Amino acid sequence: MSRKLVDRGASILLWTSAALLVLGLLSILAYLMANGAESMSWEFVTRPPRDNMTKGGISTPIIGTLQLVIVSMVFAIPVGVATGIFFAEYATEGPFTTALRLCVRCLAGVPSVVYGLFGLSLFVVFLNFGSSLLSAGLTLACLSLPLIVTASETALLAVPQDFRLASYALGANKWQTVRKVVLPAALPTILTGAILSVGRVAGETAPIIFTGAAFFTPKVATSLFDEVMALPYHIMVLATAGTHIEQTRPIQYGTVLVLILLVMGVSSLGIILRARLRRNRR
C-alpha cells in the first residue's frame, strides 16, 4: 500500500510540475504577444532594421542567429559525438580518463562570458580570425560541447551489451560494431543533446559580444569572416544601448517573441526527427 501511495504521489508531483511549466511558458508568450503584437507582421520578419533600428524588421538578426547555430553545430556535433564514443567504447578506466571526464563535466558549469573571453583570446586574436561568424560559431561550439559529449556518452552506454556481442559473433570488428550497431541505436538520445545545445546556442549573448556580433550591419553575412547580427545581442542593444529605447519597446518584445518561437521551432523539428528515428528503429 505504501509503495502505491509513493508512486501515486510522485506521479501527481510530475504532472503538477509539467502543468506549471506549460502554464509559465504560455504566460510568458501571452505577455510578449500583448506587448509586441503591434510590431508583429510579415515585414517585421522579412525586412532588415532601418532608421537607427527604430523601424523595419529583424530579418538580418534572424538569419544571423541561424548562421551561428549552423556553424556551431557543424563543429560541435562531430567533435562531441566522437568524444562520447571515445569515453564509452575505447577509453580504459584510469586517472587520465577520470580527469578528462571531470574536465568535461566542469566545463558544463563555466559561465558563458568566460567562453566569450576564451573565444576572443583564441579565435579572434591568436588565430587571427577577427570578429567574425567563424569566431563566434567556434566559441558557441565550445560552449555546447560538454552537453553533447555527456549526452553521447550516456546514450552509448545505455545501448544493451547484447547488441555488441551479437555483432562480434557475426564477425564485425570494434569500429564496425560502433558505427553500424551501437551508434544508430543511440542516435535518438544523442539528437536530444544536440537539440538542447541548439536552444542554448541560439539564446546566448555573452560569447558572441566579444567574437562576432555586430551592433548593426545592413547585410547578411556572406562569408565566415563577416560579422553578423544575432537576435539575443539585438535585443540587448535595443533595450540598453539604443538611441530610442522607449520608442523601440514593441520591437524589443516582438524580437524576444520571435527568438522564443525560433528556438521552439528548431527544437520541434529535432523532436520530430528523433521520433521518426525511434519509429524506424522499432
CSV table of C-alpha atoms in Angstrom, one decimal:
chain,number,residue,atom,x,y,z
A,1,MET,CA,0.0,0.0,0.0
A,2,SER,CA,2.8,2.5,1.0
A,3,ARG,CA,4.6,1.8,-2.3
A,4,LYS,CA,1.4,2.6,-4.3
A,5,LEU,CA,0.9,5.8,-2.3
A,6,VAL,CA,4.5,6.8,-3.1
A,7,ASP,CA,4.1,6.1,-6.8
A,8,ARG,CA,0.9,8.0,-6.9
A,9,GLY,CA,2.4,10.9,-5.1
A,10,ALA,CA,5.4,11.0,-7.5
A,11,SER,CA,3.0,10.8,-10.5
A,12,ILE,CA,0.9,13.7,-9.1
A,13,LEU,CA,4.1,15.8,-8.5
A,14,LEU,CA,5.3,15.2,-12.0
A,15,TRP,CA,2.1,16.1,-13.6
A,16,THR,CA,1.8,19.2,-11.5
A,17,SER,CA,5.3,20.3,-12.3
A,18,ALA,CA,4.6,19.8,-16.0
A,19,ALA,CA,1.4,21.7,-15.8
A,20,LEU,CA,3.1,24.6,-14.0
A,21,LEU,CA,5.9,24.6,-16.6
A,22,VAL,CA,3.4,24.8,-19.5
A,23,LEU,CA,1.4,27.5,-17.7
A,24,GLY,CA,4.5,29.5,-17.1
A,25,LEU,CA,5.6,29.3,-20.8
A,26,LEU,CA,2.1,30.2,-22.0
A,27,SER,CA,2.1,33.2,-19.6
A,28,ILE,CA,5.4,34.4,-21.0
A,29,LEU,CA,4.2,34.1,-24.6
A,30,ALA,CA,0.9,35.9,-23.7
A,31,TYR,CA,2.8,38.7,-22.1
A,32,LEU,CA,5.2,39.1,-25.1
A,33,MET,CA,2.2,38.9,-27.5
A,34,ALA,CA,0.4,41.6,-25.6
A,35,ASN,CA,3.4,44.0,-25.6
A,36,GLY,CA,4.8,43.1,-29.0
A,37,ALA,CA,1.7,42.5,-31.1
A,38,GLU,CA,1.8,45.9,-32.8
A,39,SER,CA,5.3,45.2,-34.3
A,40,MET,CA,4.5,41.6,-35.5
A,41,SER,CA,3.9,41.5,-39.2
A,42,TRP,CA,5.3,39.8,-42.3
A,43,GLU,CA,7.5,42.9,-42.9
A,44,PHE,CA,8.9,42.6,-39.4
A,45,VAL,CA,10.4,39.1,-40.1
A,46,THR,CA,11.4,39.7,-43.7
A,47,ARG,CA,12.9,43.2,-43.7
A,48,PRO,CA,16.2,44.4,-42.2
A,49,PRO,CA,16.3,47.1,-39.5
A,50,ARG,CA,16.4,50.7,-40.6
A,51,ASP,CA,16.3,54.3,-39.2
A,52,ASN,CA,18.7,53.6,-36.3
A,53,MET,CA,16.9,50.3,-35.7
A,54,THR,CA,13.7,52.1,-34.7
A,55,LYS,CA,11.8,50.8,-37.8
A,56,GLY,CA,11.9,48.0,-40.3
A,57,GLY,CA,12.2,44.4,-39.3
A,58,ILE,CA,14.7,41.8,-37.9
A,59,SER,CA,15.4,39.6,-40.9
A,60,THR,CA,19.2,40.2,-40.6
A,61,PRO,CA,19.4,39.1,-36.9
A,62,ILE,CA,17.1,36.1,-37.6
A,63,ILE,CA,19.4,34.9,-40.4
A,64,GLY,CA,22.5,35.7,-38.4
A,65,THR,CA,21.2,33.6,-35.5
A,66,LEU,CA,20.5,30.7,-37.8
A,67,GLN,CA,24.0,31.0,-39.3
A,68,LEU,CA,25.6,31.0,-35.8
A,69,VAL,CA,23.6,27.8,-34.9
A,70,ILE,CA,24.6,26.1,-38.1
A,71,VAL,CA,28.3,26.9,-37.9
A,72,SER,CA,28.5,26.0,-34.2
A,73,MET,CA,26.7,22.7,-34.7
A,74,VAL,CA,28.8,21.7,-37.7
A,75,PHE,CA,31.9,21.8,-35.4
A,76,ALA,CA,30.3,20.7,-32.1
A,77,ILE,CA,28.3,17.7,-33.1
A,78,PRO,CA,31.1,15.7,-34.8
A,79,VAL,CA,33.6,16.5,-32.1
A,80,GLY,CA,31.1,15.9,-29.2
A,81,VAL,CA,29.9,12.6,-30.6
A,82,ALA,CA,33.5,11.4,-31.3
A,83,THR,CA,34.5,12.3,-27.7
A,84,GLY,CA,31.4,10.4,-26.4
A,85,ILE,CA,32.4,7.4,-28.5
A,86,PHE,CA,35.9,7.5,-27.1
A,87,PHE,CA,34.7,7.7,-23.5
A,88,ALA,CA,32.0,5.0,-23.9
A,89,GLU,CA,33.8,2.5,-26.2
A,90,TYR,CA,37.5,2.9,-26.3
A,91,ALA,CA,38.8,4.7,-23.1
A,92,THR,CA,40.1,2.4,-20.3
A,93,GLU,CA,39.3,3.4,-16.8
A,94,GLY,CA,42.1,5.2,-15.1
A,95,PRO,CA,43.3,8.5,-13.8
A,96,PHE,CA,43.7,10.0,-17.2
A,97,THR,CA,40.1,9.1,-18.3
A,98,THR,CA,38.7,10.2,-15.0
A,99,ALA,CA,40.4,13.5,-15.3
A,100,LEU,CA,39.1,14.0,-18.8
A,101,ARG,CA,35.6,13.3,-17.7
A,102,LEU,CA,35.9,15.6,-14.8
A,103,CYS,CA,37.1,18.4,-17.1
A,104,VAL,CA,34.1,17.9,-19.4
A,105,ARG,CA,31.7,18.0,-16.5
A,106,CYS,CA,33.3,21.1,-15.1
A,107,LEU,CA,33.1,22.9,-18.5
A,108,ALA,CA,29.3,22.5,-18.4
A,109,GLY,CA,29.2,24.9,-15.4
A,110,VAL,CA,31.6,27.6,-16.7
A,111,PRO,CA,29.8,30.9,-17.2
A,112,SER,CA,29.2,31.8,-20.8
A,113,VAL,CA,31.1,35.1,-20.5
A,114,VAL,CA,34.2,33.0,-19.8
A,115,TYR,CA,33.7,31.2,-23.1
A,116,GLY,CA,33.4,34.6,-24.8
A,117,LEU,CA,36.8,35.7,-23.4
A,118,PHE,CA,38.3,32.4,-24.4
A,119,GLY,CA,37.0,32.8,-27.9
A,120,LEU,CA,38.3,36.4,-28.0
A,121,SER,CA,41.8,35.2,-27.0
A,122,LEU,CA,42.0,32.1,-29.2
A,123,PHE,CA,39.9,32.6,-32.3
A,124,VAL,CA,39.8,36.4,-32.7
A,125,VAL,CA,43.4,37.3,-31.6
A,126,PHE,CA,45.6,34.2,-31.6
A,127,LEU,CA,44.3,32.5,-34.7
A,128,ASN,CA,43.6,35.9,-36.3
A,129,PHE,CA,40.0,35.1,-37.4
A,130,GLY,CA,38.9,38.5,-36.3
A,131,SER,CA,35.5,39.4,-35.1
A,132,SER,CA,33.5,37.1,-37.4
A,133,LEU,CA,30.9,34.5,-37.9
A,134,LEU,CA,33.6,31.8,-37.7
A,135,SER,CA,35.0,33.1,-34.4
A,136,ALA,CA,31.5,33.4,-32.8
A,137,GLY,CA,30.4,30.0,-34.2
A,138,LEU,CA,33.5,28.2,-32.8
A,139,THR,CA,33.1,29.9,-29.4
A,140,LEU,CA,29.4,28.7,-29.3
A,141,ALA,CA,30.6,25.2,-30.4
A,142,CYS,CA,32.9,25.1,-27.4
A,143,LEU,CA,30.0,26.2,-25.2
A,144,SER,CA,27.8,23.4,-26.4
A,145,LEU,CA,30.4,20.6,-26.4
A,146,PRO,CA,30.0,19.5,-22.7
A,147,LEU,CA,26.3,18.8,-23.2
A,148,ILE,CA,26.8,16.9,-26.5
A,149,VAL,CA,29.7,14.9,-25.1
A,150,THR,CA,27.7,13.9,-21.9
A,151,ALA,CA,24.5,13.1,-23.9
A,152,SER,CA,26.5,11.0,-26.4
A,153,GLU,CA,28.4,9.0,-23.8
A,154,THR,CA,25.2,8.4,-21.8
A,155,ALA,CA,23.3,7.3,-24.9
A,156,LEU,CA,26.1,4.9,-26.0
A,157,LEU,CA,26.4,3.3,-22.5
A,158,ALA,CA,22.7,2.7,-22.5
A,159,VAL,CA,22.8,0.5,-25.6
A,160,PRO,CA,22.5,-3.2,-24.4
A,161,GLN,CA,25.7,-5.1,-24.3
A,162,ASP,CA,24.0,-7.9,-26.2
A,163,PHE,CA,24.0,-5.7,-29.3
A,164,ARG,CA,27.7,-5.6,-29.3
A,165,LEU,CA,28.2,-9.3,-28.5
A,166,ALA,CA,25.8,-10.2,-31.4
A,167,SER,CA,27.8,-8.0,-33.8
A,168,TYR,CA,31.1,-9.5,-32.7
A,169,ALA,CA,29.6,-13.0,-33.1
A,170,LEU,CA,28.8,-12.2,-36.8
A,171,GLY,CA,32.5,-11.2,-37.4
A,172,ALA,CA,32.3,-7.4,-37.1
A,173,ASN,CA,35.3,-5.6,-35.6
A,174,LYS,CA,35.1,-2.9,-32.9
A,175,TRP,CA,34.7,0.1,-35.3
A,176,GLN,CA,32.1,-1.7,-37.4
A,177,THR,CA,30.1,-2.5,-34.3
A,178,VAL,CA,30.2,1.0,-33.1
A,179,ARG,CA,29.4,2.6,-36.5
A,180,LYS,CA,26.7,0.2,-37.6
A,181,VAL,CA,25.1,-1.1,-34.4
A,182,VAL,CA,25.8,1.0,-31.3
A,183,LEU,CA,25.7,4.5,-32.9
A,184,PRO,CA,22.4,4.0,-34.7
A,185,ALA,CA,20.8,2.6,-31.6
A,186,ALA,CA,22.0,5.6,-29.5
A,187,LEU,CA,21.2,8.3,-32.2
A,188,PRO,CA,17.8,9.4,-30.8
A,189,THR,CA,19.3,10.2,-27.4
A,190,ILE,CA,22.3,11.9,-29.0
A,191,LEU,CA,19.9,14.0,-31.0
A,192,THR,CA,18.2,15.1,-27.8
A,193,GLY,CA,21.5,16.5,-26.5
A,194,ALA,CA,22.0,18.3,-29.9
A,195,ILE,CA,18.5,19.8,-29.7
A,196,LEU,CA,19.2,21.2,-26.2
A,197,SER,CA,22.5,22.6,-27.4
A,198,VAL,CA,20.8,24.4,-30.3
A,199,GLY,CA,18.4,26.0,-27.8
A,200,ARG,CA,21.3,27.3,-25.7
A,201,VAL,CA,23.4,28.4,-28.6
A,202,ALA,CA,20.6,30.4,-30.2
A,203,GLY,CA,19.9,32.3,-26.9
A,204,GLU,CA,23.4,33.2,-25.8
A,205,THR,CA,24.6,36.8,-25.8
A,206,ALA,CA,27.9,37.0,-23.8
A,207,PRO,CA,30.0,34.7,-26.0
A,208,ILE,CA,29.2,36.5,-29.3
A,209,ILE,CA,29.6,40.0,-28.0
A,210,PHE,CA,33.4,39.5,-28.0
A,211,THR,CA,33.7,37.3,-31.0
A,212,GLY,CA,31.5,38.2,-33.9
A,213,ALA,CA,28.2,40.0,-33.1
A,214,ALA,CA,27.7,43.4,-34.9
A,215,PHE,CA,25.9,46.3,-33.4
A,216,PHE,CA,24.4,46.9,-36.8
A,217,THR,CA,25.1,45.7,-40.3
A,218,PRO,CA,22.7,46.2,-43.3
A,219,LYS,CA,23.6,42.9,-45.0
A,220,VAL,CA,23.6,39.3,-44.2
A,221,ALA,CA,27.0,37.6,-43.7
A,222,THR,CA,28.1,36.1,-46.9
A,223,SER,CA,31.5,34.8,-45.6
A,224,LEU,CA,32.7,33.1,-42.5
A,225,PHE,CA,34.8,36.1,-41.8
A,226,ASP,CA,31.9,38.7,-41.8
A,227,GLU,CA,30.3,40.0,-38.7
A,228,VAL,CA,26.7,39.0,-38.0
A,229,MET,CA,23.7,40.4,-36.2
A,230,ALA,CA,22.1,38.0,-33.8
A,231,LEU,CA,18.7,38.1,-32.1
A,232,PRO,CA,20.0,37.9,-28.4
A,233,TYR,CA,22.5,40.7,-29.0
A,234,HIS,CA,20.0,42.8,-31.0
A,235,ILE,CA,17.6,42.6,-28.0
A,236,MET,CA,20.3,43.7,-25.6
A,237,VAL,CA,21.2,46.6,-27.9
A,238,LEU,CA,17.6,47.8,-28.3
A,239,ALA,CA,16.9,47.5,-24.6
A,240,THR,CA,20.2,49.1,-23.2
A,241,ALA,CA,22.2,50.9,-25.9
A,242,GLY,CA,19.7,52.1,-28.4
A,243,THR,CA,19.1,55.7,-29.2
A,244,HIS,CA,15.4,55.4,-28.8
A,245,ILE,CA,14.9,52.8,-26.1
A,246,GLU,CA,11.3,53.6,-25.2
A,247,GLN,CA,10.3,54.1,-28.8
A,248,THR,CA,11.5,50.6,-29.7
A,249,ARG,CA,9.8,48.7,-26.8
A,250,PRO,CA,7.3,47.0,-29.1
A,251,ILE,CA,10.2,45.9,-31.4
A,252,GLN,CA,12.1,44.6,-28.3
A,253,TYR,CA,9.1,42.4,-27.2
A,254,GLY,CA,8.5,41.3,-30.8
A,255,THR,CA,12.1,40.3,-31.2
A,256,VAL,CA,12.0,38.3,-27.9
A,257,LEU,CA,8.9,36.6,-29.1
A,258,VAL,CA,10.5,35.7,-32.5
A,259,LEU,CA,13.6,34.3,-30.7
A,260,ILE,CA,11.5,32.1,-28.5
A,261,LEU,CA,9.4,30.8,-31.4
A,262,LEU,CA,12.6,30.3,-33.4
A,263,VAL,CA,14.1,28.1,-30.7
A,264,MET,CA,10.8,26.2,-30.2
A,265,GLY,CA,10.6,25.7,-33.9
A,266,VAL,CA,14.1,24.3,-34.3
A,267,SER,CA,13.6,22.1,-31.2
A,268,SER,CA,10.3,20.8,-32.6
A,269,LEU,CA,11.9,19.8,-35.8
A,270,GLY,CA,14.6,18.0,-33.8
A,271,ILE,CA,11.9,16.2,-31.7
A,272,ILE,CA,10.0,15.1,-34.8
A,273,LEU,CA,13.2,13.8,-36.4
A,274,ARG,CA,14.1,11.9,-33.1
A,275,ALA,CA,10.6,10.4,-33.0
A,276,ARG,CA,10.9,9.2,-36.6
A,277,LEU,CA,14.3,7.7,-35.9
A,278,ARG,CA,12.9,5.8,-33.0
A,279,ARG,CA,9.9,4.6,-35.0
A,280,ASN,CA,12.2,3.4,-37.8
A,281,ARG,CA,14.4,1.6,-35.3
A,282,ARG,CA,11.4,-0.3,-33.9
